[in-house]
PDB file of C-alpha atoms in Angstrom:
ATOM      1  CA  MET L   2     -76.181 -55.034  30.682  1.00 88.00           C
ATOM      2  CA  THR L   3     -78.507 -52.076  30.404  1.00 96.00           C
ATOM      3  CA  ALA L   4     -78.946 -49.313  32.962  1.00 97.00           C
ATOM      4  CA  THR L   5     -82.431 -50.571  33.786  1.00 97.00           C
ATOM      5  CA  ALA L   6     -81.094 -54.030  34.554  1.00 97.00           C
ATOM      6  CA  ILE L   7     -78.406 -52.604  36.812  1.00 97.00           C
ATOM      7  CA  ILE L   8     -80.947 -50.478  38.701  1.00 97.00           C
ATOM      8  CA  VAL L   9     -83.261 -53.467  39.192  1.00 97.00           C
ATOM      9  CA  MET L  10     -80.295 -55.570  40.349  1.00 97.00           C
ATOM     10  CA  ILE L  11     -79.263 -52.913  42.873  1.00 97.00           C
ATOM     11  CA  ILE L  12     -82.832 -52.631  44.203  1.00 97.00           C
ATOM     12  CA  ALA L  13     -83.056 -56.416  44.548  1.00 97.00           C
ATOM     13  CA  LEU L  14     -79.711 -56.603  46.344  1.00 97.00           C
ATOM     14  CA  VAL L  15     -80.727 -53.828  48.743  1.00 97.00           C
ATOM     15  CA  VAL L  16     -84.073 -55.510  49.485  1.00 97.00           C
ATOM     16  CA  VAL L  17     -82.562 -58.968  50.094  1.00 96.00           C
ATOM     17  CA  TRP L  18     -79.425 -57.981  52.006  1.00 97.00           C
ATOM     18  CA  GLY L  19     -81.179 -55.110  53.777  1.00 97.00           C
ATOM     19  CA  GLY L  20     -83.857 -57.499  54.976  1.00 96.00           C
ATOM     20  CA  LEU L  21     -81.202 -59.883  56.238  1.00 96.00           C
ATOM     21  CA  VAL L  22     -79.395 -57.115  58.110  1.00 96.00           C
ATOM     22  CA  ALA L  23     -82.666 -55.797  59.552  1.00 96.00           C
ATOM     23  CA  ALA L  24     -83.601 -59.286  60.737  1.00 94.00           C
ATOM     24  CA  LEU L  25     -80.206 -59.800  62.389  1.00 94.00           C
ATOM     25  CA  VAL L  26     -80.396 -56.418  64.128  1.00 96.00           C
ATOM     26  CA  ASN L  27     -83.936 -57.158  65.317  1.00 94.00           C
ATOM     27  CA  LEU L  28     -82.935 -60.608  66.573  1.00 91.00           C
ATOM     28  CA  SER L  29     -79.924 -59.203  68.432  1.00 93.00           C
ATOM     29  CA  LYS L  30     -82.112 -56.572  70.124  1.00 93.00           C
ATOM     30  CA  HIS L  31     -84.938 -59.007  70.952  1.00 88.00           C
ATOM     31  CA  PRO L  32     -83.459 -62.496  71.433  1.00 83.00           C
ATOM     32  CA  GLU L  33     -85.775 -65.450  71.958  1.00 77.00           C
ATOM     33  CA  GLU L  34     -86.246 -66.571  75.534  1.00 78.00           C
ATOM     34  CA  GLU L  35     -85.572 -70.240  76.345  1.00 73.00           C
ATOM     35  CA  ASP L  36     -89.144 -70.520  77.583  1.00 75.00           C
ATOM     36  CA  ASP L  37     -90.406 -69.550  74.112  1.00 73.00           C
ATOM     37  CA  LEU L  38     -88.701 -72.532  72.437  1.00 70.00           C
ATOM     38  CA  PRO L  39     -90.699 -75.699  71.715  1.00 71.00           C
ATOM     39  CA  VAL L  40     -90.215 -78.451  74.304  1.00 70.00           C
ATOM     40  CA  ALA L  41     -88.418 -80.760  71.849  1.00 74.00           C
ATOM     41  CA  VAL L  42     -85.822 -78.059  71.047  1.00 66.00           C
ATOM     42  CA  ALA L  43     -85.319 -76.504  74.482  1.00 65.00           C
ATOM     43  CA  PRO L  44     -82.223 -77.699  76.327  1.00 69.00           C
ATOM     44  CA  GLU L  45     -82.827 -79.662  79.472  1.00 64.00           C
ATOM     45  CA  ASN L  46     -82.319 -77.858  82.749  1.00 58.00           C
ATOM     46  CA  SER L  47     -79.906 -79.719  84.984  1.00 53.00           C
TER      47      SER L  47
END
């Protein structure tokens, strides 16, 4: 494996896993409200 291939692999891993981590952090800071869910998915209020 050449140095160029390793660098491209590292950049791809950082982009993919960094995006996943950023999305999880954003979702934990701004969770979806139950009112924002579609009617078919929202749990029934009892």
